[in-house]
Short mmCIF file of C-alpha atoms in Angstrom, two decimals:
data_model
loop_
_atom_site.label_atom_id
_atom_site.label_comp_id
_atom_site.label_asym_id
_atom_site.label_seq_id
_atom_site.Cartn_x
_atom_site.Cartn_y
_atom_site.Cartn_z
CA MET A 1 21.09 5.74 28.33
CA THR A 2 18.14 3.57 27.90
CA LEU A 3 15.44 5.15 25.62
CA ILE A 4 12.74 4.11 26.39
CA ARG A 5 0.52 -15.97 2.30
CA LYS A 6 -0.66 -17.42 0.91
CA CYS A 7 -2.36 -14.18 -0.38
CA SER A 8 -5.30 -14.36 -2.78
CA LEU A 9 -4.73 -13.35 -6.23
CA VAL A 10 -6.16 -9.86 -5.36
CA CYS A 11 -3.70 -9.40 -2.39
CA ALA A 12 -0.69 -10.67 -4.56
CA ALA A 13 -1.45 -8.18 -7.28
CA ALA A 14 -1.68 -5.42 -4.86
CA LEU A 15 1.71 -6.52 -3.38
CA MET A 16 3.18 -6.28 -6.98
CA ALA A 17 1.47 -3.33 -8.34
CA VAL A 18 3.48 -0.92 -6.28
CA LEU A 19 5.08 1.61 -8.62
CA LEU A 20 3.14 2.79 -11.45
CA THR A 21 5.90 4.37 -13.50
CA MET A 22 8.96 2.58 -12.24
CA SER A 23 9.94 -0.89 -11.41
CA LEU A 24 10.86 -1.91 -7.86
CA LYS A 25 14.58 -1.58 -7.02
CA ALA A 26 16.82 -3.28 -4.68
CA ALA A 27 18.23 0.11 -3.65
CA PRO A 28 15.55 2.04 -1.69
CA LEU A 29 14.70 5.59 -2.67
CA LEU A 30 15.66 6.58 0.70
CA LYS A 31 19.58 6.84 0.70
CA ALA A 32 22.04 6.78 3.71
CA GLY A 33 22.36 10.24 4.96
CA GLN A 34 19.01 11.48 3.89
CA ARG A 35 15.78 12.58 5.70
CA LEU A 36 12.30 11.23 5.11
CA VAL A 37 9.18 13.15 6.44
CA PHE A 38 5.98 11.30 7.07
CA LEU A 39 3.00 13.60 6.23
CA GLY A 40 -0.57 12.72 7.03
CA ASP A 41 -3.33 12.68 9.51
CA SER A 42 -4.02 10.97 12.92
CA ILE A 43 -2.85 7.50 11.58
CA THR A 44 0.41 8.91 10.82
CA GLN A 45 0.20 10.84 14.18
CA GLN A 46 -0.11 7.25 15.96
CA ARG A 47 3.69 6.90 15.35
CA ILE A 48 3.27 3.26 14.68
CA TYR A 49 3.84 2.41 10.89
CA THR A 50 6.35 5.29 10.97
CA ARG A 51 8.21 3.64 13.77
CA TYR A 52 8.34 0.43 11.94
CA VAL A 53 9.81 2.14 8.84
CA MET A 54 12.43 3.55 11.15
CA ASN A 55 13.11 0.27 12.52
CA TYR A 56 13.64 -1.30 9.06
CA PHE A 57 16.17 1.23 7.98
CA THR A 58 18.14 0.92 11.11
CA MET A 59 18.28 -2.91 11.24
CA ARG A 60 18.46 -3.59 7.63
CA TYR A 61 21.33 -1.06 6.95
CA PRO A 62 23.41 -0.96 10.16
CA GLY A 63 26.20 1.55 10.05
CA SER A 64 24.18 3.81 7.89
CA SER A 65 22.60 7.14 9.05
CA PHE A 66 18.89 7.77 8.12
CA SER A 67 16.92 10.61 9.43
CA PHE A 68 13.13 10.73 10.10
CA ARG A 69 10.43 13.05 11.25
CA ASN A 70 6.71 12.74 11.62
CA ALA A 71 4.42 15.58 10.40
CA GLY A 72 1.16 13.83 11.05
CA ILE A 73 -1.69 15.85 12.57
CA GLY A 74 -4.90 14.23 13.97
CA GLY A 75 -8.07 15.33 12.09
CA ASP A 76 -5.96 16.69 9.19
CA GLN A 77 -6.82 16.43 5.45
CA ALA A 78 -5.13 16.94 2.28
CA SER A 79 -7.07 20.31 1.72
CA TRP A 80 -5.59 21.70 5.18
CA ALA A 81 -2.09 19.84 4.94
CA VAL A 82 -1.28 21.72 1.62
CA ASP A 83 -1.16 25.05 3.56
CA ARG A 84 1.55 23.62 6.11
CA ILE A 85 3.82 22.25 3.77
CA ASP A 86 6.47 25.09 4.17
CA ARG A 87 6.23 25.16 7.74
CA ASP A 88 5.96 21.51 8.63
CA VAL A 89 7.81 19.77 5.99
CA LEU A 90 10.08 21.80 3.74
CA SER A 91 11.54 23.64 6.71
CA LEU A 92 12.94 20.19 7.79
CA LYS A 93 14.85 19.96 4.50
CA PRO A 94 13.72 16.45 3.56
CA ASP A 95 14.88 14.33 0.74
CA VAL A 96 11.91 12.03 0.73
CA VAL A 97 8.33 12.67 1.73
CA THR A 98 5.60 10.16 2.05
CA ILE A 99 2.02 11.14 2.12
CA CYS A 100 -1.15 9.43 3.19
CA PHE A 101 -4.51 10.99 3.62
CA GLY A 102 -8.20 10.02 2.82
CA VAL A 103 -10.62 9.23 5.60
CA ASN A 104 -10.95 12.68 6.85
CA ASP A 105 -11.00 14.03 3.20
CA VAL A 106 -14.09 11.73 2.43
CA GLY A 107 -15.77 13.36 5.56
CA TYR A 108 -17.37 10.36 7.04
CA LYS A 109 -20.07 10.68 4.62
CA PRO A 110 -21.01 9.37 1.18
CA PHE A 111 -18.98 10.32 -1.94
CA THR A 112 -19.26 13.88 -3.12
CA GLN A 113 -17.64 15.48 -6.05
CA GLU A 114 -16.56 18.50 -3.95
CA ALA A 115 -14.67 16.45 -1.55
CA TYR A 116 -13.06 14.48 -4.21
CA ASP A 117 -11.80 17.42 -6.17
CA ALA A 118 -10.46 19.09 -2.95
CA TYR A 119 -8.64 15.94 -2.11
CA ILE A 120 -7.07 15.40 -5.60
CA GLY A 121 -6.52 19.06 -6.12
CA SER A 122 -4.68 19.38 -2.80
CA LEU A 123 -2.60 16.41 -3.31
CA LYS A 124 -1.46 17.57 -6.70
CA ALA A 125 -0.53 20.99 -5.29
CA MET A 126 1.55 19.18 -2.66
CA ILE A 127 3.25 16.96 -5.28
CA VAL A 128 4.07 19.84 -7.49
CA LYS A 129 5.48 21.94 -4.81
CA LEU A 130 7.61 19.16 -3.28
CA LYS A 131 9.08 18.20 -6.85
CA GLN A 132 9.83 21.87 -7.46
CA ALA A 133 11.93 21.75 -4.06
CA GLY A 134 13.71 18.68 -5.33
CA VAL A 135 11.94 16.36 -2.94
CA GLN A 136 11.23 12.68 -3.77
CA VAL A 137 7.41 12.20 -3.35
CA VAL A 138 6.06 8.63 -2.41
CA LEU A 139 2.13 8.16 -2.00
CA LEU A 140 -0.04 5.73 -0.25
CA THR A 141 -3.69 5.39 -0.87
CA SER A 142 -5.90 5.57 2.06
CA THR A 143 -6.55 2.90 4.52
CA VAL A 144 -10.02 1.23 4.58
CA VAL A 145 -12.28 1.21 7.65
CA ASP A 146 -13.88 -1.65 9.61
CA ASP A 147 -17.67 -0.95 9.02
CA ASP A 148 -18.51 -3.82 11.21
CA THR A 149 -17.09 -2.15 14.07
CA VAL A 150 -18.92 1.12 13.18
CA ALA A 151 -21.97 0.26 11.45
CA SER A 152 -22.77 3.84 10.62
CA PHE A 153 -20.02 3.43 8.01
CA LYS A 154 -22.15 1.10 6.05
CA PRO A 155 -22.35 0.90 2.92
CA PHE A 156 -20.93 4.17 1.90
CA LEU A 157 -17.52 5.04 3.47
CA ASN A 158 -15.25 2.17 2.01
CA GLU A 159 -16.98 2.67 -1.25
CA ALA A 160 -16.19 6.54 -1.24
CA LEU A 161 -12.55 5.76 -0.22
CA SER A 162 -12.29 3.45 -3.26
CA GLN A 163 -13.19 6.36 -5.42
CA PHE A 164 -10.61 8.47 -3.80
CA ARG A 165 -8.16 5.66 -4.26
CA ASP A 166 -8.72 5.58 -7.95
CA GLY A 167 -8.12 9.16 -8.36
CA LEU A 168 -5.03 9.08 -6.40
CA MET A 169 -3.83 6.27 -8.55
CA ALA A 170 -4.57 8.15 -11.71
CA LEU A 171 -2.77 11.24 -10.27
CA ALA A 172 0.38 9.35 -9.32
CA ARG A 173 0.58 8.03 -13.04
CA GLU A 174 0.22 11.73 -14.22
CA GLU A 175 2.90 12.93 -11.93
CA ARG A 176 5.16 10.03 -12.28
CA VAL A 177 5.67 9.43 -8.66
CA PRO A 178 5.66 6.06 -6.75
CA ILE A 179 2.51 4.96 -5.09
CA TYR A 180 1.11 1.65 -3.33
CA ASP A 181 -2.47 0.66 -3.14
CA LEU A 182 -2.84 0.33 0.59
CA TYR A 183 -6.61 0.33 0.28
CA ALA A 184 -6.50 -2.80 -1.97
CA LEU A 185 -4.13 -4.54 0.29
CA MET A 186 -6.09 -3.94 3.60
CA MET A 187 -9.55 -4.61 1.99
CA ASP A 188 -8.38 -7.79 0.66
CA ILE A 189 -7.03 -9.09 4.04
CA GLN A 190 -9.96 -7.48 6.03
CA THR A 191 -12.40 -9.49 3.66
CA ARG A 192 -10.48 -12.72 4.15
CA ALA A 193 -9.97 -12.41 7.67
CA LYS A 194 -13.70 -11.57 8.67
CA ALA A 195 -14.77 -14.67 6.53
CA ASP A 196 -12.81 -16.70 9.21
CA ASP A 197 -13.72 -14.62 12.11
CA LYS A 198 -16.43 -12.10 12.05
CA TRP A 199 -14.92 -10.47 15.25
CA PHE A 200 -11.69 -10.03 13.37
CA THR A 201 -10.36 -6.33 13.18
CA MET A 202 -7.19 -4.45 12.28
CA PHE A 203 -8.60 -1.31 13.97
CA LEU A 204 -8.88 0.19 17.47
CA ASP A 205 -11.92 2.21 16.79
CA GLY A 206 -13.13 1.26 13.23
CA VAL A 207 -10.70 3.91 11.85
CA HIS A 208 -7.30 3.87 13.53
CA PRO A 209 -5.25 0.72 12.65
CA ASN A 210 -3.86 -1.30 15.67
CA ASN A 211 -0.45 -2.73 15.52
CA ALA A 212 -1.46 -5.43 12.92
CA GLY A 213 -2.99 -2.76 10.64
CA HIS A 214 0.10 -0.63 10.93
CA SER A 215 2.40 -3.42 9.88
CA LEU A 216 0.56 -3.62 6.68
CA ILE A 217 0.80 0.25 6.14
CA ALA A 218 4.66 -0.26 6.90
CA LEU A 219 4.94 -3.02 4.36
CA ALA A 220 3.06 -0.95 1.74
CA LEU A 221 5.30 2.06 2.35
CA LEU A 222 8.62 0.18 2.28
CA LYS A 223 7.50 -1.42 -0.90
CA ALA A 224 6.55 2.01 -2.41
CA LEU A 225 10.06 3.13 -1.31
CA GLY A 226 11.73 0.15 -3.08
CA ALA A 227 13.00 -1.15 0.14
CA ILE A 228 12.79 -4.89 -0.70
CA GLU A 229 16.16 -6.20 0.51
CA GLN A 230 16.27 -8.99 2.90
CA PRO A 231 18.32 -9.71 5.99
CA ALA A 232 21.58 -11.69 5.83
CA THR A 233 21.56 -15.34 4.62
CA LEU A 234 24.22 -17.68 5.73
CA THR A 235 24.72 -21.13 4.01
CA VAL A 236 27.16 -23.67 5.41
CA ASP A 237 28.24 -27.19 4.18
CA ALA A 238 29.52 -28.99 7.15
CA SER A 239 31.07 -31.77 5.18
CA SER A 240 33.22 -29.73 3.05
CA LYS A 241 33.66 -26.68 5.47
CA GLN A 242 32.68 -24.30 2.77
CA PHE A 243 30.13 -21.48 3.03
CA SER A 244 28.24 -18.74 1.35
CA ALA A 245 27.84 -15.65 3.25
CA GLU A 246 25.40 -13.01 1.90
CA LYS A 247 25.19 -9.64 3.80
CA CYS A 248 27.33 -11.08 6.56
CA LYS A 249 30.88 -12.29 7.52
CA LEU A 250 31.94 -15.60 8.95
CA THR A 251 35.21 -16.29 10.71
CA ASN A 252 36.73 -19.23 13.01
CA LEU A 253 34.55 -21.81 11.19
CA ARG A 254 35.18 -25.12 13.19
CA VAL A 255 33.45 -28.37 12.45
CA SER A 256 33.48 -31.57 14.28
CA GLU A 257 31.25 -34.76 14.16
CA ARG A 258 29.03 -33.30 16.88
CA ARG A 259 29.63 -29.59 16.79
CA LEU A 260 29.83 -26.64 14.24
CA SER A 261 30.76 -23.30 15.56
CA PHE A 262 31.78 -19.90 14.04
CA THR A 263 31.84 -16.21 14.63
CA ARG A 264 29.34 -14.08 12.53
CA THR A 265 28.88 -10.53 11.84
CA ASP A 266 25.67 -9.37 10.23
CA ASP A 267 25.44 -6.44 7.80
CA ALA A 268 21.50 -6.62 7.36
CA LEU A 269 19.29 -7.68 10.24
CA PRO A 270 15.65 -8.47 10.48
CA VAL A 271 13.17 -5.79 11.34
CA TRP A 272 11.36 -5.69 14.75
CA PHE A 273 7.60 -5.50 14.82
CA ASP A 274 5.23 -5.36 17.83
CA ALA A 275 4.30 -9.04 18.94
CA ASN A 276 0.64 -8.47 18.65
CA ALA A 277 1.01 -7.42 14.91
CA ALA A 278 1.62 -11.20 14.23
CA VAL A 279 -2.16 -11.92 14.05
CA ILE A 280 -1.83 -10.61 10.41
CA ARG A 281 0.58 -13.29 9.46
CA LYS A 282 -2.38 -15.85 8.77
CA TYR A 283 -3.24 -13.71 5.81
CA ILE A 284 0.17 -12.15 4.61
CA ASP A 285 3.56 -13.78 5.30
CA LEU A 286 5.07 -10.69 6.62
CA THR A 287 8.13 -12.47 7.76
CA ASN A 288 8.96 -13.91 4.41
CA GLU A 289 8.11 -10.84 2.65
CA ILE A 290 10.86 -8.61 4.24
CA ASN A 291 12.35 -10.79 7.00
CA ARG A 292 14.02 -13.70 5.56
CA TYR A 293 16.86 -14.15 7.90
CA MET A 294 17.92 -17.43 6.70
CA PHE A 295 20.41 -20.01 8.09
CA LYS A 296 20.94 -23.18 6.22
CA VAL A 297 23.43 -25.97 7.14
CA SER A 298 23.81 -29.17 5.04
CA GLY A 299 26.19 -32.16 5.66
CA LEU A 300 25.25 -32.74 9.22
CA SER A 301 24.69 -36.18 10.70
CA LYS A 302 21.17 -37.29 10.99
CA GLY A 303 19.41 -36.11 14.30
CA ASN A 304 18.55 -33.09 16.23
CA TRP A 305 20.85 -30.06 16.64
CA ARG A 306 20.59 -27.45 19.20
CA LEU A 307 21.64 -23.79 18.00
CA LYS A 308 23.00 -21.32 20.63
CA VAL A 309 23.99 -17.75 19.61
CA GLN A 310 26.04 -16.01 22.26
CA ASN A 311 24.50 -17.19 25.42
CA THR A 312 20.96 -17.66 23.95
CA VAL A 313 19.43 -21.03 23.03
CA ILE A 314 17.70 -20.15 19.86
CA GLY A 315 16.01 -23.71 19.24
CA THR A 316 16.57 -27.24 18.27
CA PHE A 317 16.39 -28.41 14.67
CA SER A 318 16.57 -31.44 12.70
CA ASN A 319 19.43 -31.98 10.24
CA GLU A 320 16.74 -32.05 7.34
CA ALA A 321 15.23 -28.65 8.65
CA LEU A 322 18.73 -27.04 8.73
CA ALA A 323 19.62 -28.34 5.27
CA ALA A 324 16.28 -26.90 3.98
CA GLY A 325 17.07 -23.60 5.83
CA VAL A 326 15.24 -22.11 8.88
CA ASN A 327 14.14 -18.33 9.02
CA LEU A 328 15.41 -17.16 12.42
CA ALA A 329 13.90 -13.64 12.26
CA THR A 330 11.30 -14.16 14.83
CA TYR A 331 13.22 -16.41 17.09
CA ASP A 332 14.46 -14.74 20.37
CA GLY A 333 18.12 -14.45 19.49
CA PRO A 334 20.43 -11.40 20.09
CA TRP A 335 19.02 -9.83 16.83
CA MET A 336 15.67 -9.64 18.46
CA GLN A 337 16.87 -8.07 21.53
CA MET A 338 18.75 -5.37 19.51
CA GLY A 339 15.54 -4.92 17.43
CA LYS A 340 13.55 -4.19 20.77
CA SER A 341 16.26 -1.64 21.67
CA VAL A 342 15.85 -0.08 18.23
CA ASN A 343 12.22 0.12 18.42
CA ALA A 344 12.29 1.58 21.95
CA ILE A 345 14.62 4.47 20.68
CA SER A 346 12.41 4.83 17.56
CA GLN A 347 9.42 5.17 19.75
CA ALA A 348 11.01 7.56 22.17
CA GLN A 349 12.18 9.82 19.28
CA GLU A 350 8.63 9.83 17.83
CA ASP A 351 6.94 10.53 21.15
CA PHE A 352 9.48 13.27 21.85
CA TYR A 353 9.28 15.06 18.48
CA LEU A 354 5.62 15.00 18.40
CA ASN A 355 5.21 16.70 21.88
CA ASN A 356 7.77 19.30 21.26
CA TRP A 357 6.77 20.00 17.71
CA ARG A 358 3.21 20.57 18.82
CA ILE A 359 4.47 23.02 21.45
CA SER A 360 6.48 24.84 18.92
CA ARG A 361 3.55 25.01 16.60
CA ASP A 362 1.23 26.38 19.37
CA GLN A 363 -0.93 23.43 19.31
CA LEU A 364 -1.09 22.55 22.85
CA PRO A 365 -4.03 24.14 24.83
CA ASP A 366 -3.14 27.27 26.71
CA THR A 367 0.46 27.24 25.02
CA VAL A 368 1.43 30.57 23.51
CA LEU A 369 4.96 31.06 22.62
CA THR A 370 6.94 34.18 21.54
CA SER A 371 8.75 34.08 18.45
CA ASP A 372 12.06 33.77 20.40
CA GLN A 373 10.77 30.86 22.47
CA THR A 374 9.46 29.04 19.44
CA ALA A 375 12.99 29.40 17.74
CA THR A 376 14.63 28.07 20.80
CA ALA A 377 12.15 25.15 21.06
CA LYS A 378 12.71 24.34 17.41
CA GLN A 379 16.60 24.37 17.83
CA GLN A 380 16.52 22.23 20.94
CA MET A 381 14.03 19.89 19.36
CA GLY A 382 16.29 19.37 16.26
CA THR A 383 19.33 18.83 18.51
CA LEU A 384 17.58 16.33 20.69
CA ALA A 385 16.03 14.41 17.72
CA ALA A 386 19.46 14.20 16.05
CA LEU A 387 20.98 12.88 19.24
CA MET A 388 18.22 10.03 19.42
CA GLU A 389 19.03 9.14 15.79
CA THR A 390 22.70 8.87 16.81
CA THR A 391 21.58 6.73 19.80
CA ARG A 392 19.57 4.48 17.34
CA LEU A 393 22.49 4.11 15.00
CA GLU A 394 24.71 3.16 17.96
CA ALA A 395 22.16 0.52 19.08
CA VAL A 396 23.08 -1.81 16.13
CA ALA A 397 26.96 -1.09 16.23
CA HIS A 398 27.91 -4.56 18.00
CA ARG A 399 26.61 -7.41 15.69
CA CYS A 400 29.52 -9.77 16.11
CA TRP A 401 28.05 -12.96 17.77
CA ASN A 402 29.31 -16.53 18.36
CA TRP A 403 27.22 -19.30 16.77
CA ASN A 404 27.17 -22.94 17.93
CA LEU A 405 25.34 -25.94 16.78
CA GLU A 406 25.56 -28.97 18.85
CA LYS A 407 24.31 -32.72 18.27
CA GLN A 408 21.65 -33.47 20.86
#
């Protein structure tokens, strides 16, 4: 069934200063068999950065099962969300909860101590309650806004968000929970990009990020989760017929003067992002940050070599380029087709869950359910969401492909 860098010093610092109380680990905080719930406002409800994170765990750890639920509500703020923790988060029995609020909490107005205190106090209450329930909490600071797109935001809104960010970073230190300074990352890239092109934007309306903006949120969240493992790397020495396979398996290696072929099974694949998110790569090398799907071949005779995987021609590369290593993450190979399928399933699951979750919460106009109807809706929703997660896992089951290099 088909369901449907070079970074500036500021950006580099933002990318490195992810965890305030612990170091980044190769093993992510979210483990196989566990559930992650995304808690936030309309940016979370957009279901884009959340989908990218789902894609990452599915592609990077094929064969391992992860569960995801989106508890983002448009227009929400921390001081309201604290009252729905039991209903919308803990009822899902999560192992990890990520939290991202801010713009609504500021209130589209200059900084006020009252709004700040409500924001920090509410987030502290959420963190304490989730920790008491044995849940790992991961925080993101707020996004920025594009105050060129919405001039009425100048000069106060990003300044107010910066002050909220400072308070949240301090709270993370106090509560000893991982946090990523998303505000600093987005502000740095927005500033540099607008210096090149005043019309550049990462937002649909000045507030809600487009796919490029959401790719940054996903990167920030993956870093905060400690999810920094790269895809598979394969290195082959054609002259000695030796190879080094990291997170992949190689069999049937055959080498001749004009041809090299083998069968390869990957245990870690590159994550898929929407194509129009690529505009951000001028300012941050997202591919090399988390998608180094490297293929290296030394010992080939001088000239150009055509790479074909299964029935798809990937490209033609010089022997020098192959010896240095090529990153195939964004090439249109079977891994890209698999990534598209996974993304479609992730999107379908997110869309389905949001619509049915809203119905079960009586959040659609003219929708009033009895307690029995609500219970039935929730049960059916859980069953179908679990089925979609199984379908997403099955989409990465067949990762054994024939690779061929031929001299041109």
